[in-house]
PDB file of C-alpha atoms in Angstrom:
ATOM      1  CA  MET A  28       0.000   0.000   0.000  1.00  0.00           C
ATOM      2  CA  ILE A  29       2.820   2.339   0.907  1.00  0.00           C
ATOM      3  CA  MET A  30       4.658   1.489  -2.304  1.00  0.00           C
ATOM      4  CA  ARG A  31       1.521   2.165  -4.324  1.00  0.00           C
ATOM      5  CA  SER A  32       1.072   5.565  -2.648  1.00  0.00           C
ATOM      6  CA  THR A  33       4.721   6.413  -3.250  1.00  0.00           C
ATOM      7  CA  SER A  34       4.444   5.441  -6.911  1.00  0.00           C
ATOM      8  CA  LEU A  35       1.316   7.560  -7.314  1.00  0.00           C
ATOM      9  CA  PHE A  36       3.041  10.535  -5.700  1.00  0.00           C
ATOM     10  CA  THR A  37       6.077  10.110  -7.948  1.00  0.00           C
ATOM     11  CA  TRP A  38       3.857   9.897 -11.030  1.00  0.00           C
ATOM     12  CA  LYS A  39       1.924  13.035 -10.066  1.00  0.00           C
ATOM     13  CA  ARG A  40       5.175  14.913  -9.445  1.00  0.00           C
ATOM     14  CA  ALA A  41       6.527  13.855 -12.847  1.00  0.00           C
ATOM     15  CA  VAL A  42       3.302  14.947 -14.543  1.00  0.00           C
ATOM     16  CA  MET A  43       3.452  18.272 -12.707  1.00  0.00           C
ATOM     17  CA  ARG A  44       7.023  18.892 -13.875  1.00  0.00           C
ATOM     18  CA  GLN A  45       6.056  18.080 -17.446  1.00  0.00           C
ATOM     19  CA  LEU A  46       3.051  20.391 -17.351  1.00  0.00           C
ATOM     20  CA  VAL A  47       5.161  23.242 -15.972  1.00  0.00           C
ATOM     21  CA  LYS A  48       7.771  22.713 -18.717  1.00  0.00           C
ATOM     22  CA  ILE A  49       5.095  22.805 -21.408  1.00  0.00           C
ATOM     23  CA  GLU A  50       3.484  25.932 -19.994  1.00  0.00           C
ATOM     24  CA  LEU A  51       6.843  27.663 -19.525  1.00  0.00           C
ATOM     25  CA  ARG A  52       7.593  27.006 -23.186  1.00  0.00           C
ATOM     26  CA  ARG A  53       4.235  28.489 -24.168  1.00  0.00           C
ATOM     27  CA  ALA A  54       4.873  31.568 -22.017  1.00  0.00           C
ATOM     28  CA  PHE A  55       8.510  32.366 -22.756  1.00  0.00           C
ATOM     29  CA  PHE A  56       8.987  31.298 -26.359  1.00  0.00           C
ATOM     30  CA  GLY A  57       6.019  32.916 -28.049  1.00  0.00           C
ATOM     31  CA  ARG A  58       5.600  36.115 -30.018  1.00  0.00           C
ATOM     32  CA  PRO A  59       3.595  37.882 -27.252  1.00  0.00           C
ATOM     33  CA  MET A  60       6.548  37.548 -24.865  1.00  0.00           C
ATOM     34  CA  CYS A  61       8.868  39.099 -27.455  1.00  0.00           C
ATOM     35  CA  ILE A  62       6.462  41.977 -28.083  1.00  0.00           C
ATOM     36  CA  ALA A  63       5.983  42.686 -24.369  1.00  0.00           C
ATOM     37  CA  LEU A  64       9.738  42.616 -23.746  1.00  0.00           C
ATOM     38  CA  LEU A  65      10.447  44.862 -26.722  1.00  0.00           C
ATOM     39  CA  ILE A  66       7.933  47.467 -25.517  1.00  0.00           C
ATOM     40  CA  GLY A  67       9.343  47.412 -21.996  1.00  0.00           C
ATOM     41  CA  LEU A  68      12.930  47.551 -23.228  1.00  0.00           C
ATOM     42  CA  ALA A  69      12.064  50.383 -25.637  1.00  0.00           C
ATOM     43  CA  ILE A  70      10.888  52.485 -22.683  1.00  0.00           C
ATOM     44  CA  ALA A  71      14.000  51.550 -20.694  1.00  0.00           C
ATOM     45  CA  VAL A  72      16.435  52.314 -23.523  1.00  0.00           C
ATOM     46  CA  SER A  73      14.701  55.572 -24.455  1.00  0.00           C
ATOM     47  CA  HIS A  74      15.192  56.723 -20.864  1.00  0.00           C
ATOM     48  CA  VAL A  75      18.918  55.997 -21.095  1.00  0.00           C
ATOM     49  CA  VAL A  76      19.246  57.823 -24.422  1.00  0.00           C
ATOM     50  CA  MET A  77      17.188  60.864 -23.430  1.00  0.00           C
ATOM     51  CA  HIS A  78      18.081  61.338 -19.764  1.00  0.00           C
ATOM     52  CA  VAL A  79      21.194  59.363 -18.793  1.00  0.00           C
ATOM     53  CA  LEU A  80      23.471  59.617 -21.819  1.00  0.00           C
ATOM     54  CA  PRO A  81      23.529  63.462 -21.809  1.00  0.00           C
ATOM     55  CA  LEU A  82      24.683  63.377 -18.173  1.00  0.00           C
ATOM     56  CA  GLY A  83      27.854  61.514 -19.103  1.00  0.00           C
ATOM     57  CA  GLU A  84      29.604  64.814 -19.807  1.00  0.00           C
ATOM     58  CA  HIS A  85      28.357  66.474 -16.598  1.00  0.00           C
ATOM     59  CA  ILE A  86      29.124  63.886 -13.952  1.00  0.00           C
ATOM     60  CA  TYR A  87      30.696  66.432 -11.581  1.00  0.00           C
ATOM     61  CA  ASP A  88      28.199  69.247 -12.186  1.00  0.00           C
ATOM     62  CA  SER A  89      26.142  68.375  -9.105  1.00  0.00           C
ATOM     63  CA  SER A  90      25.215  70.783  -6.349  1.00  0.00           C
ATOM     64  CA  MET A  91      27.997  69.432  -4.109  1.00  0.00           C
ATOM     65  CA  ALA A  92      31.502  70.093  -5.354  1.00  0.00           C
ATOM     66  CA  GLY A  93      33.413  66.895  -5.847  1.00  0.00           C
ATOM     67  CA  TYR A  94      30.409  64.568  -5.466  1.00  0.00           C
ATOM     68  CA  PRO A  95      29.451  63.020  -8.805  1.00  0.00           C
ATOM     69  CA  LEU A  96      26.115  62.278 -10.356  1.00  0.00           C
ATOM     70  CA  THR A  97      25.529  58.568  -9.842  1.00  0.00           C
ATOM     71  CA  VAL A  98      23.602  55.759 -11.448  1.00  0.00           C
ATOM     72  CA  PHE A  99      21.580  55.309  -8.251  1.00  0.00           C
ATOM     73  CA  GLN A 100      19.941  58.705  -8.634  1.00  0.00           C
ATOM     74  CA  HIS A 101      19.479  58.804 -12.409  1.00  0.00           C
ATOM     75  CA  TRP A 102      18.482  55.338 -13.603  1.00  0.00           C
ATOM     76  CA  MET A 103      14.809  54.869 -14.458  1.00  0.00           C
ATOM     77  CA  GLY A 104      13.919  53.533 -11.026  1.00  0.00           C
ATOM     78  CA  GLY A 105      15.914  56.145  -9.142  1.00  0.00           C
ATOM     79  CA  GLU A 106      14.407  59.450 -10.259  1.00  0.00           C
ATOM     80  CA  ASN A 107      10.966  61.048 -10.326  1.00  0.00           C
ATOM     81  CA  VAL A 108      11.234  63.753 -12.972  1.00  0.00           C
ATOM     82  CA  SER A 109      11.240  62.083 -16.396  1.00  0.00           C
ATOM     83  CA  LEU A 110       8.377  60.587 -18.403  1.00  0.00           C
ATOM     84  CA  GLN A 111       9.667  57.029 -18.800  1.00  0.00           C
ATOM     85  CA  PRO A 112       9.304  55.863 -15.161  1.00  0.00           C
ATOM     86  CA  VAL A 113       5.717  57.116 -15.098  1.00  0.00           C
ATOM     87  CA  LEU A 114       4.954  55.540 -18.465  1.00  0.00           C
ATOM     88  CA  TYR A 115       6.567  52.240 -17.514  1.00  0.00           C
ATOM     89  CA  TYR A 116       4.719  51.872 -14.234  1.00  0.00           C
ATOM     90  CA  LEU A 117       1.496  52.796 -15.990  1.00  0.00           C
ATOM     91  CA  VAL A 118       1.662  50.125 -18.711  1.00  0.00           C
ATOM     92  CA  VAL A 119       3.641  47.360 -16.975  1.00  0.00           C
ATOM     93  CA  PRO A 120       0.543  45.441 -15.745  1.00  0.00           C
ATOM     94  CA  LEU A 121      -0.670  45.274 -19.339  1.00  0.00           C
ATOM     95  CA  LEU A 122       2.741  44.137 -20.581  1.00  0.00           C
ATOM     96  CA  CYS A 123       2.854  41.455 -17.901  1.00  0.00           C
ATOM     97  CA  SER A 124      -0.542  40.102 -18.997  1.00  0.00           C
ATOM     98  CA  MET A 125       0.283  39.922 -22.710  1.00  0.00           C
ATOM     99  CA  PRO A 126       2.553  36.862 -22.992  1.00  0.00           C
ATOM    100  CA  TYR A 127       0.566  34.166 -21.236  1.00  0.00           C
ATOM    101  CA  LEU A 128      -2.634  35.177 -19.454  1.00  0.00           C
ATOM    102  CA  SER A 129      -4.830  34.636 -22.513  1.00  0.00           C
ATOM    103  CA  THR A 130      -3.863  30.937 -22.710  1.00  0.00           C
ATOM    104  CA  PHE A 131      -6.146  30.019 -19.802  1.00  0.00           C
ATOM    105  CA  TYR A 132      -9.155  31.433 -21.639  1.00  0.00           C
ATOM    106  CA  SER A 133      -8.151  29.899 -24.964  1.00  0.00           C
ATOM    107  CA  ASP A 134      -7.435  26.495 -23.403  1.00  0.00           C
ATOM    108  CA  LYS A 135     -10.918  26.108 -22.008  1.00  0.00           C
ATOM    109  CA  ASN A 136     -12.609  27.372 -25.179  1.00  0.00           C
ATOM    110  CA  SER A 137     -10.545  25.340 -27.623  1.00  0.00           C
ATOM    111  CA  GLY A 138     -11.001  22.037 -25.818  1.00  0.00           C
ATOM    112  CA  TYR A 139      -7.267  21.775 -25.080  1.00  0.00           C
ATOM    113  CA  VAL A 140      -7.913  21.517 -21.358  1.00  0.00           C
ATOM    114  CA  ARG A 141     -10.108  18.448 -21.807  1.00  0.00           C
ATOM    115  CA  ASN A 142      -7.199  16.625 -23.410  1.00  0.00           C
ATOM    116  CA  VAL A 143      -4.964  17.644 -20.504  1.00  0.00           C
ATOM    117  CA  PHE A 144      -7.437  16.332 -17.932  1.00  0.00           C
ATOM    118  CA  ILE A 145      -7.433  12.929 -19.639  1.00  0.00           C
ATOM    119  CA  ARG A 146      -3.688  12.610 -19.034  1.00  0.00           C
ATOM    120  CA  ALA A 147      -3.199  14.558 -15.793  1.00  0.00           C
ATOM    121  CA  ASP A 148      -4.949  15.554 -12.599  1.00  0.00           C
ATOM    122  CA  LYS A 149      -6.765  18.859 -13.077  1.00  0.00           C
ATOM    123  CA  ASN A 150      -5.173  20.288  -9.922  1.00  0.00           C
ATOM    124  CA  ASN A 151      -1.772  19.894 -11.586  1.00  0.00           C
ATOM    125  CA  TYR A 152      -2.983  21.873 -14.585  1.00  0.00           C
ATOM    126  CA  PHE A 153      -4.388  24.732 -12.489  1.00  0.00           C
ATOM    127  CA  THR A 154      -1.255  24.841 -10.339  1.00  0.00           C
ATOM    128  CA  ALA A 155       0.989  24.931 -13.416  1.00  0.00           C
ATOM    129  CA  LYS A 156      -1.101  27.765 -14.846  1.00  0.00           C
ATOM    130  CA  TYR A 157      -0.784  29.783 -11.651  1.00  0.00           C
ATOM    131  CA  VAL A 158       2.964  29.215 -11.292  1.00  0.00           C
ATOM    132  CA  VAL A 159       3.793  30.058 -14.905  1.00  0.00           C
ATOM    133  CA  THR A 160       1.489  33.096 -14.934  1.00  0.00           C
ATOM    134  CA  PHE A 161       3.281  34.380 -11.834  1.00  0.00           C
ATOM    135  CA  LEU A 162       6.767  33.712 -13.234  1.00  0.00           C
ATOM    136  CA  SER A 163       6.149  35.166 -16.697  1.00  0.00           C
ATOM    137  CA  ALA A 164       4.552  38.336 -15.302  1.00  0.00           C
ATOM    138  CA  GLY A 165       7.336  38.890 -12.777  1.00  0.00           C
ATOM    139  CA  PHE A 166       9.948  38.340 -15.485  1.00  0.00           C
ATOM    140  CA  ILE A 167       8.387  40.981 -17.727  1.00  0.00           C
ATOM    141  CA  ALA A 168       8.170  43.429 -14.825  1.00  0.00           C
ATOM    142  CA  VAL A 169      11.846  43.363 -13.812  1.00  0.00           C
ATOM    143  CA  ILE A 170      13.826  42.738 -17.005  1.00  0.00           C
ATOM    144  CA  PRO A 171      13.398  46.295 -18.442  1.00  0.00           C
ATOM    145  CA  LEU A 172      14.268  47.776 -15.033  1.00  0.00           C
ATOM    146  CA  LEU A 173      17.386  45.638 -14.807  1.00  0.00           C
ATOM    147  CA  ALA A 174      18.387  46.501 -18.377  1.00  0.00           C
ATOM    148  CA  ASN A 175      17.951  50.210 -17.703  1.00  0.00           C
ATOM    149  CA  PHE A 176      20.105  50.067 -14.584  1.00  0.00           C
ATOM    150  CA  LEU A 177      22.896  48.139 -16.311  1.00  0.00           C
ATOM    151  CA  LEU A 178      22.926  50.500 -19.288  1.00  0.00           C
ATOM    152  CA  SER A 179      22.895  53.528 -16.987  1.00  0.00           C
ATOM    153  CA  ALA A 180      25.760  52.042 -14.972  1.00  0.00           C
ATOM    154  CA  MET A 181      27.842  51.997 -18.166  1.00  0.00           C
ATOM    155  CA  ILE A 182      27.544  55.786 -18.300  1.00  0.00           C
ATOM    156  CA  LEU A 183      27.372  57.014 -14.699  1.00  0.00           C
ATOM    157  CA  PRO A 184      29.518  55.924 -11.733  1.00  0.00           C
ATOM    158  CA  ALA A 185      28.068  53.740  -8.974  1.00  0.00           C
ATOM    159  CA  ALA A 186      29.335  55.905  -6.112  1.00  0.00           C
ATOM    160  CA  LEU A 187      27.855  55.110  -2.705  1.00  0.00           C
ATOM    161  CA  PRO A 188      24.823  57.367  -2.122  1.00  0.00           C
ATOM    162  CA  GLN A 189      25.290  60.032   0.539  1.00  0.00           C
ATOM    163  CA  ALA A 190      22.255  61.032   2.592  1.00  0.00           C
ATOM    164  CA  GLY A 191      23.454  64.576   3.287  1.00  0.00           C
ATOM    165  CA  THR A 192      23.693  65.611  -0.355  1.00  0.00           C
ATOM    166  CA  GLY A 193      19.961  66.099  -0.912  1.00  0.00           C
ATOM    167  CA  LEU A 194      20.346  64.459  -4.321  1.00  0.00           C
ATOM    168  CA  TYR A 195      18.271  61.354  -3.561  1.00  0.00           C
ATOM    169  CA  SER A 196      14.551  60.932  -3.046  1.00  0.00           C
ATOM    170  CA  ILE A 197      15.011  58.218  -0.405  1.00  0.00           C
ATOM    171  CA  GLY A 198      14.473  59.632   3.074  1.00  0.00           C
ATOM    172  CA  GLY A 199      14.119  58.529   6.669  1.00  0.00           C
ATOM    173  CA  LEU A 200      10.477  57.483   6.196  1.00  0.00           C
ATOM    174  CA  SER A 201      11.168  55.501   3.040  1.00  0.00           C
ATOM    175  CA  LEU A 202      10.855  51.726   3.068  1.00  0.00           C
ATOM    176  CA  ILE A 203      14.296  50.221   3.895  1.00  0.00           C
ATOM    177  CA  GLY A 204      15.707  53.694   3.247  1.00  0.00           C
ATOM    178  CA  GLY A 205      18.640  53.035   5.554  1.00  0.00           C
ATOM    179  CA  LEU A 206      19.707  50.074   3.427  1.00  0.00           C
ATOM    180  CA  PHE A 207      19.856  52.298   0.343  1.00  0.00           C
ATOM    181  CA  TYR A 208      22.666  54.412   1.827  1.00  0.00           C
ATOM    182  CA  VAL A 209      24.639  51.426   3.147  1.00  0.00           C
ATOM    183  CA  GLN A 210      24.083  48.659   0.582  1.00  0.00           C
ATOM    184  CA  PRO A 211      22.410  50.224  -2.480  1.00  0.00           C
ATOM    185  CA  TYR A 212      22.692  47.027  -4.529  1.00  0.00           C
ATOM    186  CA  LEU A 213      20.824  45.067  -1.871  1.00  0.00           C
ATOM    187  CA  TYR A 214      18.206  47.814  -1.830  1.00  0.00           C
ATOM    188  CA  LEU A 215      17.763  47.521  -5.598  1.00  0.00           C
ATOM    189  CA  LEU A 216      17.627  43.721  -5.356  1.00  0.00           C
ATOM    190  CA  ALA A 217      14.917  44.012  -2.701  1.00  0.00           C
ATOM    191  CA  TYR A 218      12.864  46.278  -4.958  1.00  0.00           C
ATOM    192  CA  MET A 219      13.328  43.961  -7.923  1.00  0.00           C
ATOM    193  CA  VAL A 220      11.925  41.142  -5.780  1.00  0.00           C
ATOM    194  CA  ILE A 221       9.051  43.349  -4.597  1.00  0.00           C
ATOM    195  CA  ASN A 222       8.169  44.248  -8.191  1.00  0.00           C
ATOM    196  CA  PHE A 223       8.490  40.641  -9.321  1.00  0.00           C
ATOM    197  CA  VAL A 224       6.194  39.344  -6.589  1.00  0.00           C
ATOM    198  CA  PHE A 225       3.613  42.113  -6.799  1.00  0.00           C
ATOM    199  CA  PHE A 226       3.142  42.106 -10.562  1.00  0.00           C
ATOM    200  CA  GLY A 227       3.333  38.326 -10.662  1.00  0.00           C
ATOM    201  CA  LEU A 228       0.475  38.080  -8.174  1.00  0.00           C
ATOM    202  CA  LEU A 229      -1.445  40.931  -9.792  1.00  0.00           C
ATOM    203  CA  VAL A 230      -1.581  39.159 -13.143  1.00  0.00           C
ATOM    204  CA  THR A 231      -2.821  35.934 -11.550  1.00  0.00           C
ATOM    205  CA  ILE A 232      -6.050  37.878 -10.912  1.00  0.00           C
ATOM    206  CA  GLY A 233      -6.741  37.299 -14.609  1.00  0.00           C
ATOM    207  CA  LEU A 234      -6.897  33.545 -13.984  1.00  0.00           C
ATOM    208  CA  LEU A 235      -9.762  34.079 -11.565  1.00  0.00           C
ATOM    209  CA  VAL A 236     -11.508  36.385 -14.034  1.00  0.00           C
ATOM    210  CA  GLY A 237     -10.995  33.730 -16.722  1.00  0.00           C
ATOM    211  CA  TYR A 238     -13.538  31.486 -15.008  1.00  0.00           C
ATOM    212  CA  PHE A 239     -16.341  33.957 -15.638  1.00  0.00           C
ATOM    213  CA  ALA A 240     -15.332  36.203 -18.541  1.00  0.00           C
ATOM    214  CA  GLU A 241     -16.873  35.693 -21.974  1.00  0.00           C
ATOM    215  CA  ASN A 242     -14.271  37.762 -23.796  1.00  0.00           C
ATOM    216  CA  ILE A 243     -10.528  37.172 -23.983  1.00  0.00           C
ATOM    217  CA  PHE A 244      -9.779  40.892 -23.821  1.00  0.00           C
ATOM    218  CA  VAL A 245     -11.587  41.145 -20.489  1.00  0.00           C
ATOM    219  CA  VAL A 246      -9.229  38.488 -19.134  1.00  0.00           C
ATOM    220  CA  ILE A 247      -6.093  40.197 -20.445  1.00  0.00           C
ATOM    221  CA  LEU A 248      -7.164  43.666 -19.291  1.00  0.00           C
ATOM    222  CA  SER A 249      -8.443  42.645 -15.840  1.00  0.00           C
ATOM    223  CA  PRO A 250      -5.111  43.085 -13.944  1.00  0.00           C
ATOM    224  CA  PHE A 251      -4.554  46.437 -15.664  1.00  0.00           C
ATOM    225  CA  MET A 252      -8.080  47.608 -14.806  1.00  0.00           C
ATOM    226  CA  LEU A 253      -7.661  46.547 -11.167  1.00  0.00           C
ATOM    227  CA  TYR A 254      -4.362  48.431 -11.065  1.00  0.00           C
ATOM    228  CA  LEU A 255      -6.034  51.565 -12.418  1.00  0.00           C
ATOM    229  CA  LEU A 256      -8.938  51.157  -9.991  1.00  0.00           C
ATOM    230  CA  ILE A 257      -6.560  51.035  -7.026  1.00  0.00           C
ATOM    231  CA  PHE A 258      -4.730  54.046  -8.436  1.00  0.00           C
ATOM    232  CA  GLY A 259      -7.953  56.047  -8.815  1.00  0.00           C
ATOM    233  CA  VAL A 260      -9.315  55.155  -5.379  1.00  0.00           C
ATOM    234  CA  THR A 261      -6.055  55.950  -3.579  1.00  0.00           C
ATOM    235  CA  GLN A 262      -5.669  59.273  -5.385  1.00  0.00           C
ATOM    236  CA  LEU A 263      -9.243  60.397  -4.739  1.00  0.00           C
ATOM    237  CA  SER A 264      -9.160  59.293  -1.105  1.00  0.00           C
ATOM    238  CA  GLY A 265      -5.729  60.745  -0.410  1.00  0.00           C
ATOM    239  CA  ALA A 266      -4.347  57.335   0.643  1.00  0.00           C
ATOM    240  CA  HIS A 267      -1.322  57.768  -1.620  1.00  0.00           C
ATOM    241  CA  ALA A 268       0.827  55.357   0.389  1.00  0.00           C
ATOM    242  CA  PHE A 269      -1.463  52.503  -0.709  1.00  0.00           C
ATOM    243  CA  CYS A 270      -1.003  53.252  -4.402  1.00  0.00           C
ATOM    244  CA  PRO A 271       1.163  50.578  -6.086  1.00  0.00           C
ATOM    245  CA  PHE A 272       1.892  53.036  -8.890  1.00  0.00           C
ATOM    246  CA  ALA A 273       3.991  54.923  -6.329  1.00  0.00           C
ATOM    247  CA  PHE A 274       5.262  52.461  -3.726  1.00  0.00           C
ATOM    248  CA  LEU A 275       6.579  49.965  -6.289  1.00  0.00           C
ATOM    249  CA  ARG A 276       9.019  52.493  -7.710  1.00  0.00           C
ATOM    250  CA  PRO A 277      12.486  52.209  -6.115  1.00  0.00           C
ATOM    251  CA  SER A 278      12.692  56.018  -6.006  1.00  0.00           C
ATOM    252  CA  GLN A 279       9.670  55.988  -3.652  1.00  0.00           C
ATOM    253  CA  PRO A 280       7.889  59.219  -4.641  1.00  0.00           C
ATOM    254  CA  VAL A 281       5.505  58.298  -1.805  1.00  0.00           C
ATOM    255  CA  ALA A 282       6.918  56.665   1.319  1.00  0.00           C
ATOM    256  CA  THR A 283       5.336  53.356   2.217  1.00  0.00           C
ATOM    257  CA  SER A 284       5.791  50.636   4.842  1.00  0.00           C
ATOM    258  CA  TRP A 285       6.056  46.878   5.070  1.00  0.00           C
ATOM    259  CA  GLY A 286       2.562  46.823   6.549  1.00  0.00           C
ATOM    260  CA  ILE A 287       0.994  48.442   3.480  1.00  0.00           C
ATOM    261  CA  LEU A 288       2.963  46.267   1.080  1.00  0.00           C
ATOM    262  CA  THR A 289       2.074  43.116   3.020  1.00  0.00           C
ATOM    263  CA  PHE A 290      -1.613  44.069   3.055  1.00  0.00           C
ATOM    264  CA  GLU A 291      -1.795  44.435  -0.714  1.00  0.00           C
ATOM    265  CA  VAL A 292       0.166  41.242  -1.342  1.00  0.00           C
ATOM    266  CA  LEU A 293      -2.148  39.342   1.019  1.00  0.00           C
ATOM    267  CA  MET A 294      -5.171  40.617  -0.895  1.00  0.00           C
ATOM    268  CA  LEU A 295      -3.703  39.221  -4.095  1.00  0.00           C
ATOM    269  CA  LEU A 296      -2.910  35.928  -2.384  1.00  0.00           C
ATOM    270  CA  VAL A 297      -6.539  35.714  -1.246  1.00  0.00           C
ATOM    271  CA  ALA A 298      -7.587  36.016  -4.888  1.00  0.00           C
ATOM    272  CA  GLY A 299      -5.204  33.154  -5.667  1.00  0.00           C
ATOM    273  CA  GLY A 300      -6.841  31.106  -2.932  1.00  0.00           C
ATOM    274  CA  VAL A 301     -10.264  31.735  -4.479  1.00  0.00           C
ATOM    275  CA  TYR A 302      -8.893  30.633  -7.852  1.00  0.00           C
ATOM    276  CA  PHE A 303      -7.732  27.301  -6.422  1.00  0.00           C
ATOM    277  CA  ALA A 304     -10.946  26.841  -4.437  1.00  0.00           C
ATOM    278  CA  ILE A 305     -13.018  27.237  -7.600  1.00  0.00           C
ATOM    279  CA  SER A 306     -10.717  24.927  -9.553  1.00  0.00           C
ATOM    280  CA  ARG A 307     -11.328  22.145  -6.996  1.00  0.00           C
ATOM    281  CA  LYS A 308     -15.104  22.482  -6.920  1.00  0.00           C
ATOM    282  CA  LYS A 309     -16.030  23.587 -10.386  1.00  0.00           C
ATOM    283  CA  GLU A 310     -16.558  21.027 -13.095  1.00  0.00           C
ATOM    284  CA  VAL A 311     -15.067  22.841 -16.049  1.00  0.00           C
ATOM    285  CA  TYR A 312     -14.866  22.388 -19.753  1.00  0.00           C
TER     286      TYR A 312
END
């Protein structure tokens, strides 16, 4: 009996790995992924060309004599004055939804999912969908940011930020602001992880919507519309610290806290829990 249970567990794990591999291939090696990456990278590169490259000849023209302009204050995630950071954080939920989110809707309407259920447990399929949706969305969210920082670092020096200069937007009330002035690379890594997790979870909302939507564009646009709804509500109510449009930016135009970030992530995890609850109970397709 024990051997039979072990064999069943091993078989399910092998099927799960195979499903994840198939779905990863669908997500990362399709035309939508290329288009989303190109749009994100176009914004990132245009920022370097328009705002970072001209500073290469004025590195020591800062307000403090002898202290240079640095990559930490002028890359796309480090400043609050140019168009590209605003544009990027406006469209990134839509870019994250483009490569893969529509496959859940198309699978159930094309009959593909029925063929999967013949060969694998349906819970494996729904888990694979959730995992790959999360990974593909997070990947899209951080790659343009990383590319922008690396390109900017080829032009501007990576001098350790100094709090007394007044050249940085990170202050005492900023989330892990102290880390920025001691270990700026760890600070940037932390924000890359925050962006990866938040946008990954945000796009999984589309999987839940996919159960009920009758139009594929509703599924793809649902994370973007939720993002805009949160933005509108927080701006009208004055609760700016709860606006992901602001607190996800490493430059922190609005100071936030771990409590606020945790609250919003938990809300997205609850939506994921609803998705799995429906997948267990609902007889689909």
